[in-house]
PDB file of C-alpha atoms in Angstrom:
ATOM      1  CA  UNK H1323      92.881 120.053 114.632  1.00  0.00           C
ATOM      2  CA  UNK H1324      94.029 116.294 113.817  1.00  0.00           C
ATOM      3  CA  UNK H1325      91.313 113.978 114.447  1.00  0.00           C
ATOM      4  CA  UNK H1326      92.390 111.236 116.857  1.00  0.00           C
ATOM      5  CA  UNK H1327      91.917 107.543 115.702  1.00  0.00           C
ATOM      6  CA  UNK H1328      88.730 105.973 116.898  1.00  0.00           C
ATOM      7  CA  UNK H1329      90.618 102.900 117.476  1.00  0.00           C
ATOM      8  CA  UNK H1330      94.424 103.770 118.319  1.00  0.00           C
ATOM      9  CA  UNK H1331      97.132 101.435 118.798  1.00  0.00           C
ATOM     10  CA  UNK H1332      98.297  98.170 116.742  1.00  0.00           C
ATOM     11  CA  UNK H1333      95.699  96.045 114.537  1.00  0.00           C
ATOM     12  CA  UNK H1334      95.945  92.650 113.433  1.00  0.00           C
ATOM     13  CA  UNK H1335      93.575  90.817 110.523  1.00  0.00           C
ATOM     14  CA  UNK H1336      94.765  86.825 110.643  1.00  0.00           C
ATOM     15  CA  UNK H1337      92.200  85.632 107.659  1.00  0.00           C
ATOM     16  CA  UNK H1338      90.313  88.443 105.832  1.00  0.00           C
ATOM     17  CA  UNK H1339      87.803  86.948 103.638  1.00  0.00           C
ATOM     18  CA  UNK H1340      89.088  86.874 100.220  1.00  0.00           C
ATOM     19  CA  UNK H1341      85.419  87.295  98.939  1.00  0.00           C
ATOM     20  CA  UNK H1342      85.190  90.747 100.282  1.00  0.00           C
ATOM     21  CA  UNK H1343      88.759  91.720  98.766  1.00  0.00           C
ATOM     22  CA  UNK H1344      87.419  90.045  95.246  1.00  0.00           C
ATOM     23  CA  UNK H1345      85.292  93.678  95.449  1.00  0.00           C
ATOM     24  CA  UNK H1346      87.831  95.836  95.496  1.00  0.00           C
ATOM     25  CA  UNK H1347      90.226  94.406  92.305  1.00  0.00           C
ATOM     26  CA  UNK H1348      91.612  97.170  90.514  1.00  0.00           C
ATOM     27  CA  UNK H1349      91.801  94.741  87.164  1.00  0.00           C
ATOM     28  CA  UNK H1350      93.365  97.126  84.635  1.00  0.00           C
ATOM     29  CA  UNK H1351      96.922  96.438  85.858  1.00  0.00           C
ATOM     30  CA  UNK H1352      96.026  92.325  85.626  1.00  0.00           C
ATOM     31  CA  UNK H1353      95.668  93.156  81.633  1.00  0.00           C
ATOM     32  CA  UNK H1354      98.721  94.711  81.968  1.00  0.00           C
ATOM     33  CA  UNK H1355     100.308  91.648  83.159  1.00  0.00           C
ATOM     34  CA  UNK H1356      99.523  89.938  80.057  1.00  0.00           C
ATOM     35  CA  UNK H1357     100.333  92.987  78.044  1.00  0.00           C
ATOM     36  CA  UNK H1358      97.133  93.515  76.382  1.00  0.00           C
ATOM     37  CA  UNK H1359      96.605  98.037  76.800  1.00  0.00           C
ATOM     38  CA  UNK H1360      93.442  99.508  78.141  1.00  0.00           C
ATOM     39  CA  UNK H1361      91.434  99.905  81.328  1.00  0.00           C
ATOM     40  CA  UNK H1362      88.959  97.800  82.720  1.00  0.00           C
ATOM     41  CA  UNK H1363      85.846  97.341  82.435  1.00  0.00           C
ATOM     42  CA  UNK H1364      86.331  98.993  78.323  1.00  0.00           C
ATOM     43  CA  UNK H1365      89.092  96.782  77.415  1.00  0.00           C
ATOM     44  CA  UNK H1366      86.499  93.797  77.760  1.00  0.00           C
ATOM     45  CA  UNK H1367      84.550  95.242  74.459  1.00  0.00           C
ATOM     46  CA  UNK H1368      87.693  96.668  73.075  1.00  0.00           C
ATOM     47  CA  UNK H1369      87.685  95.929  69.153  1.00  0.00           C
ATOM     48  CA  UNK H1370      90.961  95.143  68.986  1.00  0.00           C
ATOM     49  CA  UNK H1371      91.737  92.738  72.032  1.00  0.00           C
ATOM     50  CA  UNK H1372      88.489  92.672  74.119  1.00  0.00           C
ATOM     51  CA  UNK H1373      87.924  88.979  72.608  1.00  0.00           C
ATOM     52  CA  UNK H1374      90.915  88.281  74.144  1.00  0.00           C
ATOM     53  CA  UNK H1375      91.260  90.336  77.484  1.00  0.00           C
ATOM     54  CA  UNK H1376      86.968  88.614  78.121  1.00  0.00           C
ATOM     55  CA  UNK H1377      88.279  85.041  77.680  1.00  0.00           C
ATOM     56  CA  UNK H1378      91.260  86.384  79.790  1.00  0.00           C
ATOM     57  CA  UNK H1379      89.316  87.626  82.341  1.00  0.00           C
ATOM     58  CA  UNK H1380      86.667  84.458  82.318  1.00  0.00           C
ATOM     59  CA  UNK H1381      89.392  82.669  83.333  1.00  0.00           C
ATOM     60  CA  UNK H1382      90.676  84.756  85.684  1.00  0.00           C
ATOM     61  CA  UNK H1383      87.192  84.752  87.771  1.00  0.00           C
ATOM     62  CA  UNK H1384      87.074  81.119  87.566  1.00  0.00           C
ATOM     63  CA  UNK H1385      90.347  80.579  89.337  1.00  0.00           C
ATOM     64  CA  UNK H1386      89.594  83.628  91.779  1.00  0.00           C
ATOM     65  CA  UNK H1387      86.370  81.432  92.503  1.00  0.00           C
ATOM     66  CA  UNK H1388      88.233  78.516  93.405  1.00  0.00           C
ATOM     67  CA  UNK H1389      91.261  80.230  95.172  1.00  0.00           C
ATOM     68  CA  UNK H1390      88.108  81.678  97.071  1.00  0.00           C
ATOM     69  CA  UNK H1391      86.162  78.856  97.520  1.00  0.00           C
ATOM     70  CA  UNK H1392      89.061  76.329  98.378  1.00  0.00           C
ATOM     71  CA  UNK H1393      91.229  78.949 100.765  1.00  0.00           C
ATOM     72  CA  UNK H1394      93.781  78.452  98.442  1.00  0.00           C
ATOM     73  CA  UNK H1395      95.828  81.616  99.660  1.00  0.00           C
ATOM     74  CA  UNK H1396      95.316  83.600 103.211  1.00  0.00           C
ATOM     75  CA  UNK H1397      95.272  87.187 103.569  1.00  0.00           C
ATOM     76  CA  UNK H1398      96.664  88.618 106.056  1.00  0.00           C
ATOM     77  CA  UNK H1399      96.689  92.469 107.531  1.00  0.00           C
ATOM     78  CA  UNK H1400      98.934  94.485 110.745  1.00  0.00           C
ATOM     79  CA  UNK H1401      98.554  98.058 110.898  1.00  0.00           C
ATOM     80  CA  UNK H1402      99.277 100.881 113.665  1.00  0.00           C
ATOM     81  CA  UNK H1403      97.889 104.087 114.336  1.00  0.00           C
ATOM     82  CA  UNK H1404     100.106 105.478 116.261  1.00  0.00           C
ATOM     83  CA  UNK H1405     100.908 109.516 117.737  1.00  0.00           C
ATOM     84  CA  UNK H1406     103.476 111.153 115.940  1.00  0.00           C
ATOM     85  CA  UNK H1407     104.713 114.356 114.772  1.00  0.00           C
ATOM     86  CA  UNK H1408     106.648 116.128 112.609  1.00  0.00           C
ATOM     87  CA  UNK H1409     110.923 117.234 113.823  1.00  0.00           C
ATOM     88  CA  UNK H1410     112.157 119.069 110.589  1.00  0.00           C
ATOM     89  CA  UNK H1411     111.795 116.576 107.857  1.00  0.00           C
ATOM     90  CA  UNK H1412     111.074 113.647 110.061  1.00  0.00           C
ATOM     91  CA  UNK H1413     108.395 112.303 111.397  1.00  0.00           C
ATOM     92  CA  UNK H1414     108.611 111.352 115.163  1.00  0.00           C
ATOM     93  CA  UNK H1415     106.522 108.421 116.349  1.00  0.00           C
ATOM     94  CA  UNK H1416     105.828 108.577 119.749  1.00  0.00           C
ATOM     95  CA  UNK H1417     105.472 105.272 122.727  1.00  0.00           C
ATOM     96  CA  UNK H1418     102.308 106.637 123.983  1.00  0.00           C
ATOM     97  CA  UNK H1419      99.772 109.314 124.186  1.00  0.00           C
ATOM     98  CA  UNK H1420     102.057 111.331 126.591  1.00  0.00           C
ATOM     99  CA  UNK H1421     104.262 112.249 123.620  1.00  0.00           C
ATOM    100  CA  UNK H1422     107.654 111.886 125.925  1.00  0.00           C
ATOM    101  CA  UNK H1423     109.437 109.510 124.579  1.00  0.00           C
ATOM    102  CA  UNK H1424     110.270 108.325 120.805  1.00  0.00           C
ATOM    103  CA  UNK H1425     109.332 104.519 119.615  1.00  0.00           C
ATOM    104  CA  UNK H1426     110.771 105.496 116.042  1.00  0.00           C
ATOM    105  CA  UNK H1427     111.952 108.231 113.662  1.00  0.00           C
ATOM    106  CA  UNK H1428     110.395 108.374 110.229  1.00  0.00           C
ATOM    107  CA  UNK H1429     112.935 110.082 107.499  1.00  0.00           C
ATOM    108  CA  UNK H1430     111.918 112.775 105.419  1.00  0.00           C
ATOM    109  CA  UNK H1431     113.680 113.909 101.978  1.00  0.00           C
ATOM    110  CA  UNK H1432     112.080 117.365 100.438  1.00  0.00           C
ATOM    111  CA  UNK H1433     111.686 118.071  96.505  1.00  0.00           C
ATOM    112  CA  UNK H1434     114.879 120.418  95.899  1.00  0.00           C
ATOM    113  CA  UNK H1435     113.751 122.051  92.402  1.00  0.00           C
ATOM    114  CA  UNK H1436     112.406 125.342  91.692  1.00  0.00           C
ATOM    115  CA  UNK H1437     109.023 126.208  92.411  1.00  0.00           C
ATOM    116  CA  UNK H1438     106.882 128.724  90.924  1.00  0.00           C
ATOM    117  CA  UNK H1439     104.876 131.743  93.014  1.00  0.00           C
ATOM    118  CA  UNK H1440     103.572 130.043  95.896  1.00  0.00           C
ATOM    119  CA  UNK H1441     104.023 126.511  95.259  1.00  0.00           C
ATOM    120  CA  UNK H1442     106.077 124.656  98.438  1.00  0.00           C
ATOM    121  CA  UNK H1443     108.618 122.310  98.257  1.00  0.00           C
ATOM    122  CA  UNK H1444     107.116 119.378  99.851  1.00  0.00           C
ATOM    123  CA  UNK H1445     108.535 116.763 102.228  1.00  0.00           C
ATOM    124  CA  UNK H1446     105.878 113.813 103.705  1.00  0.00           C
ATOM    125  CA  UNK H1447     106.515 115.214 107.094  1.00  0.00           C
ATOM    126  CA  UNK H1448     104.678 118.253 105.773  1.00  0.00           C
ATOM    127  CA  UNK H1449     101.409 116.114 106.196  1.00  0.00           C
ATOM    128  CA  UNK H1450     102.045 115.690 110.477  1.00  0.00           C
ATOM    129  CA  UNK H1451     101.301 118.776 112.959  1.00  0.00           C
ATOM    130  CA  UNK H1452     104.628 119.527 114.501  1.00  0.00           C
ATOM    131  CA  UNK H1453     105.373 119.061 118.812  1.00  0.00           C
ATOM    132  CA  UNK H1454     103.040 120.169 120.407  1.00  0.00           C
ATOM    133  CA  UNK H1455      99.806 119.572 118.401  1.00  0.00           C
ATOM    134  CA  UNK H1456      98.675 116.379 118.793  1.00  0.00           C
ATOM    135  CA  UNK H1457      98.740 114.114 115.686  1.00  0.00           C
ATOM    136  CA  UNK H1458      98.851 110.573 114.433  1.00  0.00           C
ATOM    137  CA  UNK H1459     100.252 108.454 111.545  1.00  0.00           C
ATOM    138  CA  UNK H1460      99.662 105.074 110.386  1.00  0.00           C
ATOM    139  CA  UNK H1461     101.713 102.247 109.025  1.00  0.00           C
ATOM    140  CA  UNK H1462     100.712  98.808 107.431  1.00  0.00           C
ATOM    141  CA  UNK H1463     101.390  95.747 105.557  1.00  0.00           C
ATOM    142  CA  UNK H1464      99.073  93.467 104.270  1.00  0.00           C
ATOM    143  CA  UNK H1465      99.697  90.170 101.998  1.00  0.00           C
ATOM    144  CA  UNK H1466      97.752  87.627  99.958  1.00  0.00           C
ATOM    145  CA  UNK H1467     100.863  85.738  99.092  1.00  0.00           C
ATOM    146  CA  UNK H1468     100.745  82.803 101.824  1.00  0.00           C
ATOM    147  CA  UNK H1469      99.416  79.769  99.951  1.00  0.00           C
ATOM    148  CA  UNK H1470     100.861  80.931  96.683  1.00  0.00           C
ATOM    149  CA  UNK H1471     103.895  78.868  96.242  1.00  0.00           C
ATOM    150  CA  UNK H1472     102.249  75.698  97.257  1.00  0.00           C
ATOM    151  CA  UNK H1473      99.063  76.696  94.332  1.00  0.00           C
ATOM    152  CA  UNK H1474     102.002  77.943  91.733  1.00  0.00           C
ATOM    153  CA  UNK H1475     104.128  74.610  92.536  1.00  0.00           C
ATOM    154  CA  UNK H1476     100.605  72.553  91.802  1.00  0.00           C
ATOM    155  CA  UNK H1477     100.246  74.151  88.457  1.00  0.00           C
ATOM    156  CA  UNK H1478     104.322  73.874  87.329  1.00  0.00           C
ATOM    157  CA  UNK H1479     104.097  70.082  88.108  1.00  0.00           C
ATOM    158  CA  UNK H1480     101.261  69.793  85.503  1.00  0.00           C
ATOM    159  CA  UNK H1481     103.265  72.327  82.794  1.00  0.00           C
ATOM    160  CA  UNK H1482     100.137  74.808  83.524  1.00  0.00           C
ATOM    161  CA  UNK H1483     102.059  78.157  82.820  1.00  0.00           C
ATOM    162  CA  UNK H1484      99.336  80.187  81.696  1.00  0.00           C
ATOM    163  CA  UNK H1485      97.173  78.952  85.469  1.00  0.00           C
ATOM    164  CA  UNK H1486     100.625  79.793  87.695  1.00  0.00           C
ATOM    165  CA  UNK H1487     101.302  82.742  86.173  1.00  0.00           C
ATOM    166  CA  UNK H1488      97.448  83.612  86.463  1.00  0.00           C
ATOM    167  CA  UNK H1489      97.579  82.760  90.370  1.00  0.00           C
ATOM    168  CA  UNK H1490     100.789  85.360  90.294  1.00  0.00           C
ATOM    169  CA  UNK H1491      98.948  87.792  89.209  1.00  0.00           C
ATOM    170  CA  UNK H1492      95.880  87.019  91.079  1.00  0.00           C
ATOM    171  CA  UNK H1493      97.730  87.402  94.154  1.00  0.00           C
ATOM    172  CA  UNK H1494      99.336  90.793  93.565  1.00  0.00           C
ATOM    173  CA  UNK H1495      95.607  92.008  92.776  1.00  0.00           C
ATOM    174  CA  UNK H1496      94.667  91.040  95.861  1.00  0.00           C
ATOM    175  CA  UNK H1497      97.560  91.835  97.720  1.00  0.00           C
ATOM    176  CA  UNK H1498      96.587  95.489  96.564  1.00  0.00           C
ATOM    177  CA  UNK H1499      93.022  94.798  96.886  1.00  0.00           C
ATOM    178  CA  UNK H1500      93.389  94.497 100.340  1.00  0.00           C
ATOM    179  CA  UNK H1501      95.430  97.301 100.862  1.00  0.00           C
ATOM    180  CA  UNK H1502      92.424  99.504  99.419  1.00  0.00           C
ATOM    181  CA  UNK H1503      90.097  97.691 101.400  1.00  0.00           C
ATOM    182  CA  UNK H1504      92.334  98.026 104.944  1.00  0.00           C
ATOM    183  CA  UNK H1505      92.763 101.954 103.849  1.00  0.00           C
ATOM    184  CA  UNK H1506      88.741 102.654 103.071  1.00  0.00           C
ATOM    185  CA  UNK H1507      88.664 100.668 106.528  1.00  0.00           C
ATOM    186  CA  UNK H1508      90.891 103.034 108.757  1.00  0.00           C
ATOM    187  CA  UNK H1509      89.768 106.156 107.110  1.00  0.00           C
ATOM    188  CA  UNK H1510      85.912 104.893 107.729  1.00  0.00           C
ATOM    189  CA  UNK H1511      86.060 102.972 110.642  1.00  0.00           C
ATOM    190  CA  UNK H1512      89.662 102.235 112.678  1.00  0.00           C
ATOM    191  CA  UNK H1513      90.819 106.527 112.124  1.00  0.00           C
ATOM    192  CA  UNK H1514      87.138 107.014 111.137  1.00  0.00           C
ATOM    193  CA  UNK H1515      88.403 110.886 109.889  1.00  0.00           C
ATOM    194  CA  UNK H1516      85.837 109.937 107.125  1.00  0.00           C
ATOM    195  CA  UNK H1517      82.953 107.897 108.811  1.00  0.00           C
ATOM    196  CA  UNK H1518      80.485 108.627 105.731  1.00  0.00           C
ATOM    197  CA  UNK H1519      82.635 108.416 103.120  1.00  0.00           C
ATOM    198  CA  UNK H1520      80.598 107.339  99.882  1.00  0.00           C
ATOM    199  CA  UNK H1521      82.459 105.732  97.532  1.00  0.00           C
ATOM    200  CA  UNK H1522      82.400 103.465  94.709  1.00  0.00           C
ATOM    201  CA  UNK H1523      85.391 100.842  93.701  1.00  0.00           C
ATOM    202  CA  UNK H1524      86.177 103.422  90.803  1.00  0.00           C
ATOM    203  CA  UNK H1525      86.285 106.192  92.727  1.00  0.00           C
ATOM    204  CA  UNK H1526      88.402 104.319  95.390  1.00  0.00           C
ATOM    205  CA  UNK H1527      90.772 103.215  92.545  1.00  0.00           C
ATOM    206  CA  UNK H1528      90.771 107.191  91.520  1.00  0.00           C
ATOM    207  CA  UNK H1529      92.084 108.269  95.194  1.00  0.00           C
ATOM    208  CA  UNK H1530      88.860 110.246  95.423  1.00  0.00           C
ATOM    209  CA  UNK H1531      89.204 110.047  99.454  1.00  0.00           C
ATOM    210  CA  UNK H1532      91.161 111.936 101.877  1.00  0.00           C
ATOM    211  CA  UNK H1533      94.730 110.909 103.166  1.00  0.00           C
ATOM    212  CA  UNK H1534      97.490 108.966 101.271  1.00  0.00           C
ATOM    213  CA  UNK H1535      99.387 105.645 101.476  1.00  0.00           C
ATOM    214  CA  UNK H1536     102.288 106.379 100.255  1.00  0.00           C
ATOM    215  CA  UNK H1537     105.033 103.339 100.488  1.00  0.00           C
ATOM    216  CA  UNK H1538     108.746 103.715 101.448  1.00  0.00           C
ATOM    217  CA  UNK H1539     110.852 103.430  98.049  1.00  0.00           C
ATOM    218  CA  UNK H1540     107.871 105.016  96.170  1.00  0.00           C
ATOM    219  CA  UNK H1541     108.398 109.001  94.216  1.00  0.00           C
ATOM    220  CA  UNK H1542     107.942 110.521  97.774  1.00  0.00           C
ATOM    221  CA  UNK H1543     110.227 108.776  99.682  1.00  0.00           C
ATOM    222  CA  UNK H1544     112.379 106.982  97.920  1.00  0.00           C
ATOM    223  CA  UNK H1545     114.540 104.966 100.315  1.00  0.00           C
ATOM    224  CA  UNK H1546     113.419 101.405 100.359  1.00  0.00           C
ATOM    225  CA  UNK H1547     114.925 101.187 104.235  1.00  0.00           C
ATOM    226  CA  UNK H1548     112.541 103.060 106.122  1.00  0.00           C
ATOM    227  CA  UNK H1549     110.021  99.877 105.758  1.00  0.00           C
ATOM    228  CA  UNK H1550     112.398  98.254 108.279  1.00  0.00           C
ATOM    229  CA  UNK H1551     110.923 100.988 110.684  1.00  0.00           C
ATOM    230  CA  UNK H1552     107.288  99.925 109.384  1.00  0.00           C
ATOM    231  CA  UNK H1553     108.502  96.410 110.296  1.00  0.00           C
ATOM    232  CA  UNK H1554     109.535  97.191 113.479  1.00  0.00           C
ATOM    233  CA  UNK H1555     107.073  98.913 114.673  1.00  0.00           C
ATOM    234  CA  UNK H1556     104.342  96.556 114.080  1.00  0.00           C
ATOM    235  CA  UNK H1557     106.186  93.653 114.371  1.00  0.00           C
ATOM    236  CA  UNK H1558     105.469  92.642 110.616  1.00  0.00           C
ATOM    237  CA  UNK H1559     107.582  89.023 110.064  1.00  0.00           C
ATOM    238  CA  UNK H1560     106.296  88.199 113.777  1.00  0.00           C
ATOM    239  CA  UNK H1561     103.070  89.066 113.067  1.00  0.00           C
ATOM    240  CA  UNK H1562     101.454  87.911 109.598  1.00  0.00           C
ATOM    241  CA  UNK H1563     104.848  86.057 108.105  1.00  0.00           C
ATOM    242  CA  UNK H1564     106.015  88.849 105.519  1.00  0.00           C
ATOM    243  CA  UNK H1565     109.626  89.585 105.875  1.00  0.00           C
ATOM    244  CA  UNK H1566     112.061  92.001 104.142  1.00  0.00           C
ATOM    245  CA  UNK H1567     114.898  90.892 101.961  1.00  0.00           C
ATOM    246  CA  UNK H1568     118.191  92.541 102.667  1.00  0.00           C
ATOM    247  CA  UNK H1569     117.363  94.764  99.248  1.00  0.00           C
ATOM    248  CA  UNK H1570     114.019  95.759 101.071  1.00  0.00           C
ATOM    249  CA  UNK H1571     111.840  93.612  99.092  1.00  0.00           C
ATOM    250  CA  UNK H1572     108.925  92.017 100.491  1.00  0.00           C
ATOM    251  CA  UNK H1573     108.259  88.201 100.691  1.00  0.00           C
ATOM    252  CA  UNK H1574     105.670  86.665  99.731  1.00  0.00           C
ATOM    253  CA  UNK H1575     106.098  89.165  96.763  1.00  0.00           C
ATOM    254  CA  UNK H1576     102.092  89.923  96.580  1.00  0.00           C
ATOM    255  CA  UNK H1577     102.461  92.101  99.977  1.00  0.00           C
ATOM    256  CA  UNK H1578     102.092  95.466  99.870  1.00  0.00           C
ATOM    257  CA  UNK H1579     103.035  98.018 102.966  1.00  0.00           C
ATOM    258  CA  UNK H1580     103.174 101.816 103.628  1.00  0.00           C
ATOM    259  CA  UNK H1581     102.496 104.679 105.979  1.00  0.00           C
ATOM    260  CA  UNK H1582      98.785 106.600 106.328  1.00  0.00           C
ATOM    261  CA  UNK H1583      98.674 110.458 105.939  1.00  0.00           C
ATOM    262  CA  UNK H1584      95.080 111.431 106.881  1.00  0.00           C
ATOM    263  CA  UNK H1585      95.960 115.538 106.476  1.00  0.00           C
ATOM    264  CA  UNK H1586      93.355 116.773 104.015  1.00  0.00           C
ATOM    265  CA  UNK H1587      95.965 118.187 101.690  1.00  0.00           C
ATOM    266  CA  UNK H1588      97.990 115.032 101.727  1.00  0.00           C
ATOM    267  CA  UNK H1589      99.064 114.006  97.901  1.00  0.00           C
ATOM    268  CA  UNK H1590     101.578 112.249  96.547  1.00  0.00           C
ATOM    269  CA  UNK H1591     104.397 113.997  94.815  1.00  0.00           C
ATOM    270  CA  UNK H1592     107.967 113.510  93.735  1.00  0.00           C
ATOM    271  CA  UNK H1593     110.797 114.094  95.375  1.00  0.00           C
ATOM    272  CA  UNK H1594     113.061 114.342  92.070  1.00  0.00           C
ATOM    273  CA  UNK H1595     116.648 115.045  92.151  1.00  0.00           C
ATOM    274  CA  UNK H1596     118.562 115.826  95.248  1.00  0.00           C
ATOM    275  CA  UNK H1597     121.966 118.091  95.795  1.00  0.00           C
ATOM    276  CA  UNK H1598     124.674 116.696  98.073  1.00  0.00           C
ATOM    277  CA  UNK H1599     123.928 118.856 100.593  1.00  0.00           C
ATOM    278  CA  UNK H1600     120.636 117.418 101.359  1.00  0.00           C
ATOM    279  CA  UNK H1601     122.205 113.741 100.898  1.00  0.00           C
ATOM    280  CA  UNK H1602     124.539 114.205 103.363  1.00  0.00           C
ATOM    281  CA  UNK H1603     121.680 116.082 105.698  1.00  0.00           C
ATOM    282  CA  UNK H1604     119.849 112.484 104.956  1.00  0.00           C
ATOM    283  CA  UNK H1605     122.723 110.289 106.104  1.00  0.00           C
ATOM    284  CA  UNK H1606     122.938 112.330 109.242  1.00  0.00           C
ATOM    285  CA  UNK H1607     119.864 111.772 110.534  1.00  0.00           C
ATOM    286  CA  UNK H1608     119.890 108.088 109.502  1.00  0.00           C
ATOM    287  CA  UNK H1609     123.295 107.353 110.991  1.00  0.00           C
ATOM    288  CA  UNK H1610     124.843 106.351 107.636  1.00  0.00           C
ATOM    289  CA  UNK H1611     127.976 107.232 105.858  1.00  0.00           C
ATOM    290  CA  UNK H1612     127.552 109.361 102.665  1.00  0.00           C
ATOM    291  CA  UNK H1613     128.140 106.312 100.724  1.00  0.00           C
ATOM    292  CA  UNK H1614     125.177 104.087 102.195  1.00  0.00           C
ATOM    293  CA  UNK H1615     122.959 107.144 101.424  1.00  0.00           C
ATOM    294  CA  UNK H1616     124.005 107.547  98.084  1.00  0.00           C
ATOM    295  CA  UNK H1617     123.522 103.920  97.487  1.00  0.00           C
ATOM    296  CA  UNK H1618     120.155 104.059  98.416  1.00  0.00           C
ATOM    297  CA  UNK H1619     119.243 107.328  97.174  1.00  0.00           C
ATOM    298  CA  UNK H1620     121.234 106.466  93.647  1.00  0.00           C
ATOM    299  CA  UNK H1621     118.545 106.726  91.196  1.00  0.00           C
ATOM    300  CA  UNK H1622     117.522 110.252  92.829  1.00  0.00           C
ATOM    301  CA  UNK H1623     120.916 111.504  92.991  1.00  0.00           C
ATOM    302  CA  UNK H1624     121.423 114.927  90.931  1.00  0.00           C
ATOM    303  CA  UNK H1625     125.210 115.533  91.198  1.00  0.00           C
TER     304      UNK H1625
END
């Protein structure tokens, strides 16, 4: 059966130490940023630009030290772990352990193409126990973005490019930092579904645990709205001052959010391309006309 959260209900992290999300950088994409190819830690004696991605990186410590040291940005965490289960291809979350009465209605879309022998065609809802076994989902956001502008405006009014964008891209690392670090802390502590989970930050970086995090406008799921249920749920602008733009992106930019599958044989997949039938199935159970759907839904559309 579903384990049941250790800590259930709505979380709220007002000023995580940034020293204990320097730990969990993922720094490969932070080369990326600056376009120089390879993963971290290689790149640094790479023959070809590890010269360049060390003095790169040098400098990149030395303003994480300061932003550190100085509280130059906040980070900031809300999360849920709420009872829920699965209605079709949605994903009912429920007000309270009693199951009775819906808080909010998670969409589903399922992968349409042909599958080989005994291959299914998944749907996230897949991951949730339907009525009548109880089971749980999570949601989050979490963002290192709040001090940014004020450090980014700093650098522009001394024509520091290189140090504003570096503080851009130090943020997004540990916007995502964090949401590693809130994720090893559910599935270890808050869901604790993996109390002795032993893992390094490689093999966090890997996925090598169980459960997934997958975000709303991401392969699986591919409609950007559904975070508006994530931010209604927890209360997100309220709560730790990220709030959605009316094309679903977040601000401050270095946020990240999305829902926690614990289910053992939780993975992320693609949805792919979807037949009008199933987009019209879609707007139905979101209350949209076709046309909203297909809006949303355009770059999945197969007809």
């Amino acid at each position: 059966p579903p384990a049941a959260p250790a800590e259930p209900g709505i979380h709220q992290l007002d000023d995580h130490p940034l020293s204990d999300l320097a730990e969990f950088i993922d720094w490969t994409p932070f080369f990326a940023t600056w376009e120089l190819a390879g993963r971290y830690p290689a790149i640094l004696d790479d023959p070809v630009v590890g010269a360049q991605a060390r003095a790169l990186y040098d400098d990149a410590l030395a303003l994480l030290r300061r932003i550190i040291d100085e509280r130059l940005l906040s980070a900031r965490a809300v999360f849920g772990l709420l009872p829920a289960n699965r209605r079709g291809d949605d994903i009912v979350i429920w007000t309270d352990e009693s199951r009775q009465q819906a808080r909010a209605v998670l969409h589903g879309l399922r992968q349409q193409g042909r599958k080989g022998g005994s291959q299914p065609n998944l749907c996230v809802a897949d991951f949730v126990a339907p009525e009548g076994t109880a089971d749980w989902i999570g949601a989050f956001c979490v963002t290192a973005g709040h001090g940014l502008d004020r450090l980014v405006a700093a650098f522009d009014a001394d024509h520091d490019d290189y140090h504003a964008i570096m503080a851009k891209a130090l943020a997004d690392r540990l916007a995502e930092a964090f949401a590693e670090r809130l994720h090893h802390l559910v599935r270890t502590r808050y869901w604790a579904y993996s109390p002795d989970e032993q893992l390094d930050n490689a093999g966090l970086i890997a996925g090598g645990y169980q459960g997934i995090r997958p975000a709303p406008g991401y392969p699986c799921q591919p409609d950007h709205t559904e975070k508006q249920v994530i931010w209604d749920l927890l209360d997100v602008e309220e709560r730790i001052g990220v709030r959605l733009t009316e094309g679903m992106a977040m601000l401050p930019a270095a946020s990240v959010s999305g829902l926690y599958f614990a289910h053992p044989q939780a993975r992320y997949f693609g949805v792919g391309k979807l037949g009008r039938d199933q987009v019209e199935d879609y707007a139905r159970r979101k209350g949209w006309d076709l046309a909203t759907a297909e809006r949303w839904l355009r770059p999945n559309l197969g007809y």
